[in-house]
Short mmCIF file of C-alpha atoms in Angstrom, two decimals:
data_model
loop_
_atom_site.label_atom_id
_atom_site.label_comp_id
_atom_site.label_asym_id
_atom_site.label_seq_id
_atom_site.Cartn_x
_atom_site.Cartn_y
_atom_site.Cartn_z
CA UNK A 1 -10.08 -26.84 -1.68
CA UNK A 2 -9.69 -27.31 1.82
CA UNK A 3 -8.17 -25.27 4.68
CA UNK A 4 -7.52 -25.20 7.99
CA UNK A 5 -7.21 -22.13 10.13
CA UNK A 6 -8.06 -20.75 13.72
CA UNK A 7 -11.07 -18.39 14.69
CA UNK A 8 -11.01 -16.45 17.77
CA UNK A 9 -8.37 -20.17 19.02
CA UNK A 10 -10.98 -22.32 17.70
CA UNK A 11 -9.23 -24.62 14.73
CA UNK A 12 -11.65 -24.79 11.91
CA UNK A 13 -10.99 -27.12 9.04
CA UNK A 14 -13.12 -26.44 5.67
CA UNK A 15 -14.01 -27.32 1.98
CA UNK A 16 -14.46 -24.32 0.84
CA UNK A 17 -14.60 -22.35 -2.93
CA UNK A 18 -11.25 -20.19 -4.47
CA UNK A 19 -13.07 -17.23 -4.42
CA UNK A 20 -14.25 -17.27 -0.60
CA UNK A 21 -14.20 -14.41 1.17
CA UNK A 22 -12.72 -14.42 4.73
CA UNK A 23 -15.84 -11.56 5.89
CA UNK A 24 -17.95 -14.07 4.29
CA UNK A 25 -16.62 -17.46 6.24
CA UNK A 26 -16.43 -15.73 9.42
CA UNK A 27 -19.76 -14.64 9.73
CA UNK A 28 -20.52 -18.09 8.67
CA UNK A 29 -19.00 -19.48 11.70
CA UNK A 30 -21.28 -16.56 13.74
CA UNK A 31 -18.94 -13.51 14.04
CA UNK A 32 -21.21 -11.57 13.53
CA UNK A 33 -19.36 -8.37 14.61
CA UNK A 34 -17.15 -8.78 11.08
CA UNK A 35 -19.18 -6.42 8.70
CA UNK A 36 -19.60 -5.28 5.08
CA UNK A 37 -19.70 -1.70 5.07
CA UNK A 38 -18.42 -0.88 1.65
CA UNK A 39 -17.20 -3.11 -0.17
CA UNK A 40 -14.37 -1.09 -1.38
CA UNK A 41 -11.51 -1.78 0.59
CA UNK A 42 -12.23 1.67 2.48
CA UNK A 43 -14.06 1.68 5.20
CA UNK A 44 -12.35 -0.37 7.84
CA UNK A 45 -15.37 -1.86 9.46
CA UNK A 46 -14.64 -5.84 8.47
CA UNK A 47 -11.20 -5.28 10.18
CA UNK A 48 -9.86 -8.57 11.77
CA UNK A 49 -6.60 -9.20 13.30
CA UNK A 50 -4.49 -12.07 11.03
CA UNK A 51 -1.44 -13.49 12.51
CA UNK A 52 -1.27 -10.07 14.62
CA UNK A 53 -1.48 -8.02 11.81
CA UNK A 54 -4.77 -5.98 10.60
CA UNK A 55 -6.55 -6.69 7.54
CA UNK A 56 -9.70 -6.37 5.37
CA UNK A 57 -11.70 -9.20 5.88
CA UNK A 58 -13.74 -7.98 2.70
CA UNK A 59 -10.58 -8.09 0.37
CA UNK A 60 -8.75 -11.23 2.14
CA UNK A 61 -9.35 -14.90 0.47
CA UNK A 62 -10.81 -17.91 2.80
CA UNK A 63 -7.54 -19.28 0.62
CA UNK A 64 -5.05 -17.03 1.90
CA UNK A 65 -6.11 -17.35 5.46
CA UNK A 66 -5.18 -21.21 5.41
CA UNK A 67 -2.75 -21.38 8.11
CA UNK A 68 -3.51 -18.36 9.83
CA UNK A 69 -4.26 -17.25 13.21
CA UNK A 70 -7.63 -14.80 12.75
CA UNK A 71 -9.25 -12.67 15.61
CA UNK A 72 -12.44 -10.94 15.76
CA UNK A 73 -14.79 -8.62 18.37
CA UNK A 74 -15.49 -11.97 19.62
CA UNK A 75 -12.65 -13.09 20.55
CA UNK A 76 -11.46 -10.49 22.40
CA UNK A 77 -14.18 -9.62 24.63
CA UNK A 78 -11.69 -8.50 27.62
CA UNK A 79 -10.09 -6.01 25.86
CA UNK A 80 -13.07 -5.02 23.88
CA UNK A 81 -14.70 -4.05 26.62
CA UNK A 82 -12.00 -2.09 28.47
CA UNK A 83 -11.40 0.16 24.95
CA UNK A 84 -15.37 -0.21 24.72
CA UNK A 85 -15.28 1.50 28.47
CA UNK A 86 -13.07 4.10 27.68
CA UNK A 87 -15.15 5.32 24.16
CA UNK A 88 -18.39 5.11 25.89
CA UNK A 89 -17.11 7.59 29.08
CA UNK A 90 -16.37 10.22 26.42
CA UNK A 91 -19.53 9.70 24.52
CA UNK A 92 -17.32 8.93 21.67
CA UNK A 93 -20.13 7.27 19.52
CA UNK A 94 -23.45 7.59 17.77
CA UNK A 95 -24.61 4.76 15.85
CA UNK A 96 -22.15 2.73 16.58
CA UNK A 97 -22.25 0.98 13.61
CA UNK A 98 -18.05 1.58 12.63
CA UNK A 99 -17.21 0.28 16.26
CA UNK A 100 -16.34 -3.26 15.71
CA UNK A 101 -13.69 -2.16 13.22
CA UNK A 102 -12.62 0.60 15.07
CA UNK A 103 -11.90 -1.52 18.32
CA UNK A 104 -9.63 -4.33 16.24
CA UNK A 105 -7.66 -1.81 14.56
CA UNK A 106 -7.35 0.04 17.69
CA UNK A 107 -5.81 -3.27 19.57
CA UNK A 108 -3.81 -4.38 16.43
CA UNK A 109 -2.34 -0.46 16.85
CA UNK A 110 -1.50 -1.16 20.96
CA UNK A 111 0.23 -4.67 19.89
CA UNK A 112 2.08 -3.17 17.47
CA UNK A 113 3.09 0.84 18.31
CA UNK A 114 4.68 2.08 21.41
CA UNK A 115 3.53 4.99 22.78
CA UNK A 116 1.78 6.20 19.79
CA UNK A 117 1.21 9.96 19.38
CA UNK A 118 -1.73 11.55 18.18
CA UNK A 119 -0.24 11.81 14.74
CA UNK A 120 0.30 8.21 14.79
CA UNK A 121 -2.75 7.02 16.40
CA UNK A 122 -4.54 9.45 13.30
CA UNK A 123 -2.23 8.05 10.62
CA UNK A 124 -3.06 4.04 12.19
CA UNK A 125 -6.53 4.56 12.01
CA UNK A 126 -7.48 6.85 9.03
CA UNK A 127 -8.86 3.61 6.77
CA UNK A 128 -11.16 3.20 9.50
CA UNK A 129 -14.27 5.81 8.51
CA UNK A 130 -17.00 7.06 10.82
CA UNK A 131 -19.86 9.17 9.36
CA UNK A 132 -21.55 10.56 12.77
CA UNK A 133 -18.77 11.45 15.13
CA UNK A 134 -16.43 13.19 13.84
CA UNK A 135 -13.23 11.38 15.32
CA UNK A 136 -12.71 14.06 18.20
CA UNK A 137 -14.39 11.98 20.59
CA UNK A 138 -12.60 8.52 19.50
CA UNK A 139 -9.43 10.10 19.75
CA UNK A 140 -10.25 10.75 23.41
CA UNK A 141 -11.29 7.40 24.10
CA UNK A 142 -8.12 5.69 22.63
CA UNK A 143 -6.00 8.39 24.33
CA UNK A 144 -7.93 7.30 27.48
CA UNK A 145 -7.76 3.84 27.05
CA UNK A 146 -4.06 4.10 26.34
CA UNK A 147 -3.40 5.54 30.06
CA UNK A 148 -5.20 3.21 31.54
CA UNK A 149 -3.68 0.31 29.60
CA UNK A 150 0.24 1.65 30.34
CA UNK A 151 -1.24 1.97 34.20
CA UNK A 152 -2.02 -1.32 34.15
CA UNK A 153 1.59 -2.42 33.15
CA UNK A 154 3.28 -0.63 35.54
CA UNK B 1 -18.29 -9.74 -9.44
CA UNK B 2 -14.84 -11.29 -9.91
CA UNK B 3 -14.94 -15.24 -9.34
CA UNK B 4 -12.00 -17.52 -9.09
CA UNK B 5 -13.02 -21.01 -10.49
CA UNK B 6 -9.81 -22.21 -8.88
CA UNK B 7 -7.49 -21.22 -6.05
CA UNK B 8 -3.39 -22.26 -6.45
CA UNK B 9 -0.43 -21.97 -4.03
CA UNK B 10 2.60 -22.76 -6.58
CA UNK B 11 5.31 -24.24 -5.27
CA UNK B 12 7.79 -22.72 -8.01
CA UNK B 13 8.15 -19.85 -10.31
CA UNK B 14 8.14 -22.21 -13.30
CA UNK B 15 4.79 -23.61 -12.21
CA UNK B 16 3.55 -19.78 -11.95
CA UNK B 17 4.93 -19.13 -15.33
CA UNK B 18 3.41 -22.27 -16.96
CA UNK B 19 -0.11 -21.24 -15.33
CA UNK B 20 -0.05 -17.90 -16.58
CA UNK B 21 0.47 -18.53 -20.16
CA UNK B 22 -3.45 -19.01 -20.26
CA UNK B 23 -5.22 -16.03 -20.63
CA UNK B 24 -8.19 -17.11 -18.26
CA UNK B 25 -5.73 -17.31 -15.38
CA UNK B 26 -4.23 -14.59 -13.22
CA UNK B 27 -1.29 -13.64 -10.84
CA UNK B 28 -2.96 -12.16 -7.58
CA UNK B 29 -0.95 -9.46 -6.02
CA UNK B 30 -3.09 -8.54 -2.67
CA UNK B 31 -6.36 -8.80 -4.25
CA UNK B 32 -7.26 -5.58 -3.28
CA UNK B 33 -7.97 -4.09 -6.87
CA UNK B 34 -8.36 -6.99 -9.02
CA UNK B 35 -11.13 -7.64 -6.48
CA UNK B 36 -13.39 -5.10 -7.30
CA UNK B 37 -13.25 -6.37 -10.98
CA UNK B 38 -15.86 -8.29 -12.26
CA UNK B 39 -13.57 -10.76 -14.32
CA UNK B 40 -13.82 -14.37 -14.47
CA UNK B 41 -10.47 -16.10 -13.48
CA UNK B 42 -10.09 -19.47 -13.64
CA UNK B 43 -7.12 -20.58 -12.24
CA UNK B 44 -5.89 -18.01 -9.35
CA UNK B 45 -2.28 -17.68 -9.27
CA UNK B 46 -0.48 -17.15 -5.21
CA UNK B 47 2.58 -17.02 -5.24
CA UNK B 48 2.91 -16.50 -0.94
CA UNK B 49 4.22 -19.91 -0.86
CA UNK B 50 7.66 -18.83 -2.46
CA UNK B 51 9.28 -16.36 0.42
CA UNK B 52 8.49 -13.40 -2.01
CA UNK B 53 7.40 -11.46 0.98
CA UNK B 54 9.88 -9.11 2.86
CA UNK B 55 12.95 -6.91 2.04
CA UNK B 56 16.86 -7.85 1.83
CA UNK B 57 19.30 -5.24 2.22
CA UNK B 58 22.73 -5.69 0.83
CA UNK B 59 25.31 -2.76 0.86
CA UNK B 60 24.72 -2.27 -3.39
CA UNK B 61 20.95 -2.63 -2.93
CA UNK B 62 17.50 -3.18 -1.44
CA UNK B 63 15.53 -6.36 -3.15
CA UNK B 64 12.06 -7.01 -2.46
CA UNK B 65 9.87 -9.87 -3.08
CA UNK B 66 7.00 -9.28 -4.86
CA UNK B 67 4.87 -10.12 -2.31
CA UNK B 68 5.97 -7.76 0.28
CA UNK B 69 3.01 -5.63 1.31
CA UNK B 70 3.25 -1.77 1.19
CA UNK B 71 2.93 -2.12 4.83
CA UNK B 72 6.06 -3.75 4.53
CA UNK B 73 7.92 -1.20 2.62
CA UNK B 74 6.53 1.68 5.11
CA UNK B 75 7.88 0.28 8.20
CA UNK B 76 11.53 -0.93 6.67
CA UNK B 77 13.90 1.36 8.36
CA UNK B 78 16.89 0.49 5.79
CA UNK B 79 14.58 1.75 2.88
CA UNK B 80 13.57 5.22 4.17
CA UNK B 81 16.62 6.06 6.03
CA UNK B 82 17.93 5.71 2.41
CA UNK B 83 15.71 7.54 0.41
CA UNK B 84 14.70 10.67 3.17
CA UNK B 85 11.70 8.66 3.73
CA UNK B 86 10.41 9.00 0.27
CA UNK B 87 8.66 5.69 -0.07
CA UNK B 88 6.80 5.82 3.17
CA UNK B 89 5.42 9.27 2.43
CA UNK B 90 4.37 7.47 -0.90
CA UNK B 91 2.93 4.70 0.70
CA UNK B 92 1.19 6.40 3.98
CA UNK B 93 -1.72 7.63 2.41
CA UNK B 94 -2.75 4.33 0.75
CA UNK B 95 -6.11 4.00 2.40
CA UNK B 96 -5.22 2.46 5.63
CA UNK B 97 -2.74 -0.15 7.60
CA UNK B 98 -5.32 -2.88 6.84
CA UNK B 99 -5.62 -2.23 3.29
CA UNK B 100 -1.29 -1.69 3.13
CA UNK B 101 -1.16 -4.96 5.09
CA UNK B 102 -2.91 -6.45 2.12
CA UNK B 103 -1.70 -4.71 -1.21
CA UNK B 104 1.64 -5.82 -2.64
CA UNK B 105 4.32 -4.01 -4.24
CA UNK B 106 4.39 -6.81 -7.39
CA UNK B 107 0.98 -5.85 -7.42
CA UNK B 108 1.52 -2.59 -7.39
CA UNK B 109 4.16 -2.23 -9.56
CA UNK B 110 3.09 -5.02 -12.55
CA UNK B 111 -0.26 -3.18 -12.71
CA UNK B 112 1.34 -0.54 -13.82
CA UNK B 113 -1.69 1.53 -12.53
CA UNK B 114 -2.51 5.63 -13.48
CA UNK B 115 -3.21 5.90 -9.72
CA UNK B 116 0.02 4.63 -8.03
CA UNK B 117 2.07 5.99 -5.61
CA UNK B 118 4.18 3.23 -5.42
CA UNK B 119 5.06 3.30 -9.13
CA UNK B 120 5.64 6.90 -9.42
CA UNK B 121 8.05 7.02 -6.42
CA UNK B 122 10.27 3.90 -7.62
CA UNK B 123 10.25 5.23 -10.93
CA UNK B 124 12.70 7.89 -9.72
CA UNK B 125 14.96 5.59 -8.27
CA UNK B 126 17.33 3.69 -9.96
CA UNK B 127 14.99 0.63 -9.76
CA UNK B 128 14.92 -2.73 -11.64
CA UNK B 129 12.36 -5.42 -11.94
CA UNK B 130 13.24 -8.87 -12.18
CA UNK B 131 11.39 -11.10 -14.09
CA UNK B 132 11.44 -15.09 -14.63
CA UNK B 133 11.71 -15.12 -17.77
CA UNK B 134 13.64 -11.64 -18.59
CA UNK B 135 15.85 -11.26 -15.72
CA UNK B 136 16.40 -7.61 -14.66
CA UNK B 137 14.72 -5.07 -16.51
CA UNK B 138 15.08 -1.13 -15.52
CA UNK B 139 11.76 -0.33 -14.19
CA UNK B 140 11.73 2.41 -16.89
CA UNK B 141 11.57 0.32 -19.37
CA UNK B 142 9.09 -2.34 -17.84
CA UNK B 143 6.61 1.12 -17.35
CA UNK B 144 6.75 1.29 -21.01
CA UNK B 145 6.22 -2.37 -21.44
CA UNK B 146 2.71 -3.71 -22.62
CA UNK B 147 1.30 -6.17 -19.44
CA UNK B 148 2.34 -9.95 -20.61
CA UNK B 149 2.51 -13.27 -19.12
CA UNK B 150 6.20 -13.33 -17.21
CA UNK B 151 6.09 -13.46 -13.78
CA UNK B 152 7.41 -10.53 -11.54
CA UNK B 153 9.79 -11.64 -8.90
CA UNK B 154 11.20 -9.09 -7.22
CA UNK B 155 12.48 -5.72 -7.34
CA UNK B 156 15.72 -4.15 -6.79
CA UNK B 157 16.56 -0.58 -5.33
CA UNK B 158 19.72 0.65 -6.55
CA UNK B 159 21.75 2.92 -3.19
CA UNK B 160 23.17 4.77 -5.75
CA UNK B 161 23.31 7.97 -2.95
CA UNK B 162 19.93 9.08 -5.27
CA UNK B 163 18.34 11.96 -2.88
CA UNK B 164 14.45 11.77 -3.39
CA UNK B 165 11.61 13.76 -2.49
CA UNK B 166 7.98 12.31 -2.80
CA UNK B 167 4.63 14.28 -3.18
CA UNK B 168 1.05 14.25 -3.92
CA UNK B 169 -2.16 15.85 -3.35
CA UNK B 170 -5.22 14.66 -2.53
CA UNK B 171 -8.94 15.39 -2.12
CA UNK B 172 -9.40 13.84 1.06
CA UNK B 173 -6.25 11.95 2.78
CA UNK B 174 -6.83 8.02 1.80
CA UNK B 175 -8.34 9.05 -1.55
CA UNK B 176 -6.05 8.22 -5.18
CA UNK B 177 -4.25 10.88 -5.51
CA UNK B 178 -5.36 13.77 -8.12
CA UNK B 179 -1.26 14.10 -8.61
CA UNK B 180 1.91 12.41 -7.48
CA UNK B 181 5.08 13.81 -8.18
CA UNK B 182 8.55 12.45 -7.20
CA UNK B 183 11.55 14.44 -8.01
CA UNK B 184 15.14 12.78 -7.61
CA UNK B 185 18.86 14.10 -7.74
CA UNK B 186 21.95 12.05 -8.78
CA UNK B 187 25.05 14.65 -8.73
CA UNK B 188 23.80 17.28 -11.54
CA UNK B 189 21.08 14.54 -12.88
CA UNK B 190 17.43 15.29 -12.10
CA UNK B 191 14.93 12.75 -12.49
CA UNK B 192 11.39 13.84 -12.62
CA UNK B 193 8.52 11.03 -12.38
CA UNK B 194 5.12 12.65 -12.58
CA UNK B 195 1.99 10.13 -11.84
CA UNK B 196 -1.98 10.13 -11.33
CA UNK B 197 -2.32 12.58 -14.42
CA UNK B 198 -4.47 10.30 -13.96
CA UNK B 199 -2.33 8.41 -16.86
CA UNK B 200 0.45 5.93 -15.49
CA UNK B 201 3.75 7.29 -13.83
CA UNK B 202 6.10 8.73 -16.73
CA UNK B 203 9.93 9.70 -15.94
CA UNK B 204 12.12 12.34 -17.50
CA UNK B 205 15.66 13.00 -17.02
CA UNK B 206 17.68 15.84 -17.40
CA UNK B 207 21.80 17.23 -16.55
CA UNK B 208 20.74 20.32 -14.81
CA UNK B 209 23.62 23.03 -14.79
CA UNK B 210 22.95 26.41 -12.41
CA UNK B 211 24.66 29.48 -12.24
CA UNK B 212 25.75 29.34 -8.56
CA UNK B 213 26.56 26.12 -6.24
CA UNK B 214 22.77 26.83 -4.61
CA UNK B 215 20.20 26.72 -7.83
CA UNK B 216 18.39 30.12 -7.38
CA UNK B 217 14.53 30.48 -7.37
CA UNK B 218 14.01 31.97 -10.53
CA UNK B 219 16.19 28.90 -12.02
CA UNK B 220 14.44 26.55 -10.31
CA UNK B 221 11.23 28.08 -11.37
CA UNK B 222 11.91 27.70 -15.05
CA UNK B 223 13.49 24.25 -14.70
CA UNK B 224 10.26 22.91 -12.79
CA UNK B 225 7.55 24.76 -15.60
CA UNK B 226 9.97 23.00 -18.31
CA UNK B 227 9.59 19.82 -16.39
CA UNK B 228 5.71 19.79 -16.03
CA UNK B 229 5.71 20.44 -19.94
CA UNK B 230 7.41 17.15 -20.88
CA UNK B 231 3.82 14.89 -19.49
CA UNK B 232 0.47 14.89 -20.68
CA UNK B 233 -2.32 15.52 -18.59
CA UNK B 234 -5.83 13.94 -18.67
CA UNK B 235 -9.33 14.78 -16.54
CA UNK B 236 -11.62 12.54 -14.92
CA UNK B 237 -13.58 13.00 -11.63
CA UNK B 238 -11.14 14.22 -9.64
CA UNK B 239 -9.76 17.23 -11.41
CA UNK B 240 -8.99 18.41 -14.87
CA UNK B 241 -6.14 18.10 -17.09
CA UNK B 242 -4.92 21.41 -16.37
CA UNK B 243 -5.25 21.54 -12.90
CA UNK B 244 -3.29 18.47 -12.86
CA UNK B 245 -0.39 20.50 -15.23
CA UNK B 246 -0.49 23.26 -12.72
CA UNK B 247 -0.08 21.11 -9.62
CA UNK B 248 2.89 19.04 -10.96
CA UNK B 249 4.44 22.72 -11.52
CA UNK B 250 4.49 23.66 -8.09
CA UNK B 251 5.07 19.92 -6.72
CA UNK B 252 8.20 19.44 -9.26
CA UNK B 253 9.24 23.28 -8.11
CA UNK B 254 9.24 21.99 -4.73
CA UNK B 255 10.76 18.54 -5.25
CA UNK B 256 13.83 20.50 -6.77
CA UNK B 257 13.87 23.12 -4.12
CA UNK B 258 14.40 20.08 -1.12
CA UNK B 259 16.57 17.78 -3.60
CA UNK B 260 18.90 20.37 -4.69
CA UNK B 261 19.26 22.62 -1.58
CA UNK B 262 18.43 21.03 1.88
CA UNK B 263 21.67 19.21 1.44
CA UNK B 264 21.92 16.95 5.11
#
């Protein structure tokens, strides 16, 4: 079948199979960032940001997508980095490796929550797993990042 | 691993219906479970072409399209002002907002799954599914049902002034739960739906009569260890049979407690 949806603005247009994958096609079309990291819907790390809502990349059909606005890491490179600033000043990661799903689900959780309290910001983000940090420093970050984002506004 | 030979976006119900009569062929909800199957589909049925997605609130009752996500359902103000913010407690603890953005309640709910939070909570509400080819079934009954080929469309929520209280326990916070329990009060009627044992949801329903206008905690007490007699129990993994008896004990006990006596 074919589809037709937008990567990181970019309008792709696509034979593709039913059972396509979106983690699959995007890394395809080199975002890289978008990762497997378990395969069971847990883990949060191929988060990408649909139509301004977050989703599974690993769970969501090519098929489903048709349509669709989809963001990754590498599309949003600005405010990547500014949230990227904010973890690395608090030392907030090891390997790193969770990071790219961390930071969409962290600015699909600015677009979408106001003033988000800790509580919130924990509830938002617990399907996103990290195995070395132990979330302290992460919590800091986004707390951090937060500020300087509601600075910014003013 | 699950492959899809072929990927359709019906245009109508009927079209749905007609494609699921094969056996081969399947209704997705969100994907999210039936992908980590390792079935063959051939024809994949969507039905997100056909506005099944959000929530309708009327002053009788709540309908929801079968493809609403339990995102969805978390976030509708309408729905948990309603029911003491049952069904987002229910919901919250499903993995994550990516994975809720994803699942479906029709998926949810037409699975008829041991694990579901979703199920178990509705159960206790006065809740009907609507079907193509049945019409309106109480969701009761459809729990009972074996899985066939009609084609869920929706669901209606009952305000029948039904206060609800929704728990579970779990061995790490986005895990299945190792039990849900939602207990529900209609004037003197209790409804008790006990779920993740690890069998699907049940429901029981009883006139409940105490001695004083507030039920007292020895009343309660009984009334809860009668409750958690009327299920089974199984064990898997998570936690045996009678650890799951015990916990539905001391969730129904506390289900009655807020249902009965934090009148607001």
């Amino acid at each position: 079948m074919n589809v037709d949806l937008w990567i990181n603005d970019e309008k792709i247009t696509k034979e593709i199979d039913g059972d396509a994958m979106l983690l699959d096609f995007l890394r395809d079309h080199g975002c890289l960032s978008v990762k497997r990291g378990c395969e069971t819907s847990n883990c949060g790390l191929c988060t990408v940001i649909m139509d301004d809502k977050p989703v599974l990349s690993c769970s969501t059909l090519v098929a489903r997508a048709a349509g669709k606005h989809i963001y990754t890491l590498e599309g949003l490179q600005a405010e990547a980095q500014a949230f990227g600033e904010c973890l690395a000043d608090q030392g907030a990661e090891q390997c790193g490796f969770c990071n790219p799903g961390l930071v969409l689900t962290v600015l699909a959780m600015v677009r979408e929550l106001k003033h988000p309290s800790d509580a919130q910001i924990n509830d938002y983000l617990s399907g996103n797993l990290c195995r070395c940090s132990g979330y302290m420093g992460q919590l800091r970050g986004i707390r951090d990042y937060l500020q300087k984002k509601g600075g910014e506004k003013k | 691993m699950r492959t899809i030979n072929q990927f359709v976006r019906v245009k109508t119900l009927e079209e749905a219906y007609q494609l699921n009569q094969k056996r081969a062929n399947v209704v997705l909800g969100g994907f999210m479970w039936l992908k980590l199957g390792n079935r063959a589909i051939q024809t994949a049925i969507d039905l997100s072409g056909l506005g099944l997605d959000g929530i309708a609130e009327t002053a009788e009752a709540f309908q929801i399209g079968s493809m609403c996500t339990l995102r969805e359902l978390e976030k509708h103000e309408g729905l948990n002002a309603c029911f003491q913010g049952a069904i987002r407690t229910a919901v919250s603890h499903i993995v994550g907002v990516q994975f809720r953005n994803g699942a479906t309640v029709g998926g949810s709910v037409f699975g008829r799954y041991g694990f579901s939070d979703v199920l178990t909570c509705l159960l206790a509400l006065d809740c009907e599914v609507e079907l193509y080819t049945r019409g309106l079934v109480p969701l009761r009954e459809f729990v009972q049902m074996k899985p066939d080929n009609d084609i869920l469309v929706r669901l209606r929520i009952n305000k029948d002034g039904r206060r609800i209280a929704y728990q579970s326990q779990r061995q790490a916070k986005t895990d299945f739960p190792v039990i849900a329990v939602a207990v529900a009060r209609k004037d003197d009627r209790l409804f008790v739906s006990v779920g993740a044992r690890p069998m699907k949801a049940a429901l029981i329903e009883k006139t409940v009569c105490f001695s004083g206008l507030q039920p007292a905690e020895a009343e309660i007490e009984k009334l809860a260890n009668w409750a958690k007699q009327q299920f089974g129990y199984g064990s898997n993994m998570r936690a045996s049979g009678a650890y799951r008896q015990h916990l539905a004990g001391v969730y129904i006990r506390r289900g009655i407690q807020e249902v009965f006596t934090n009148e607001r």
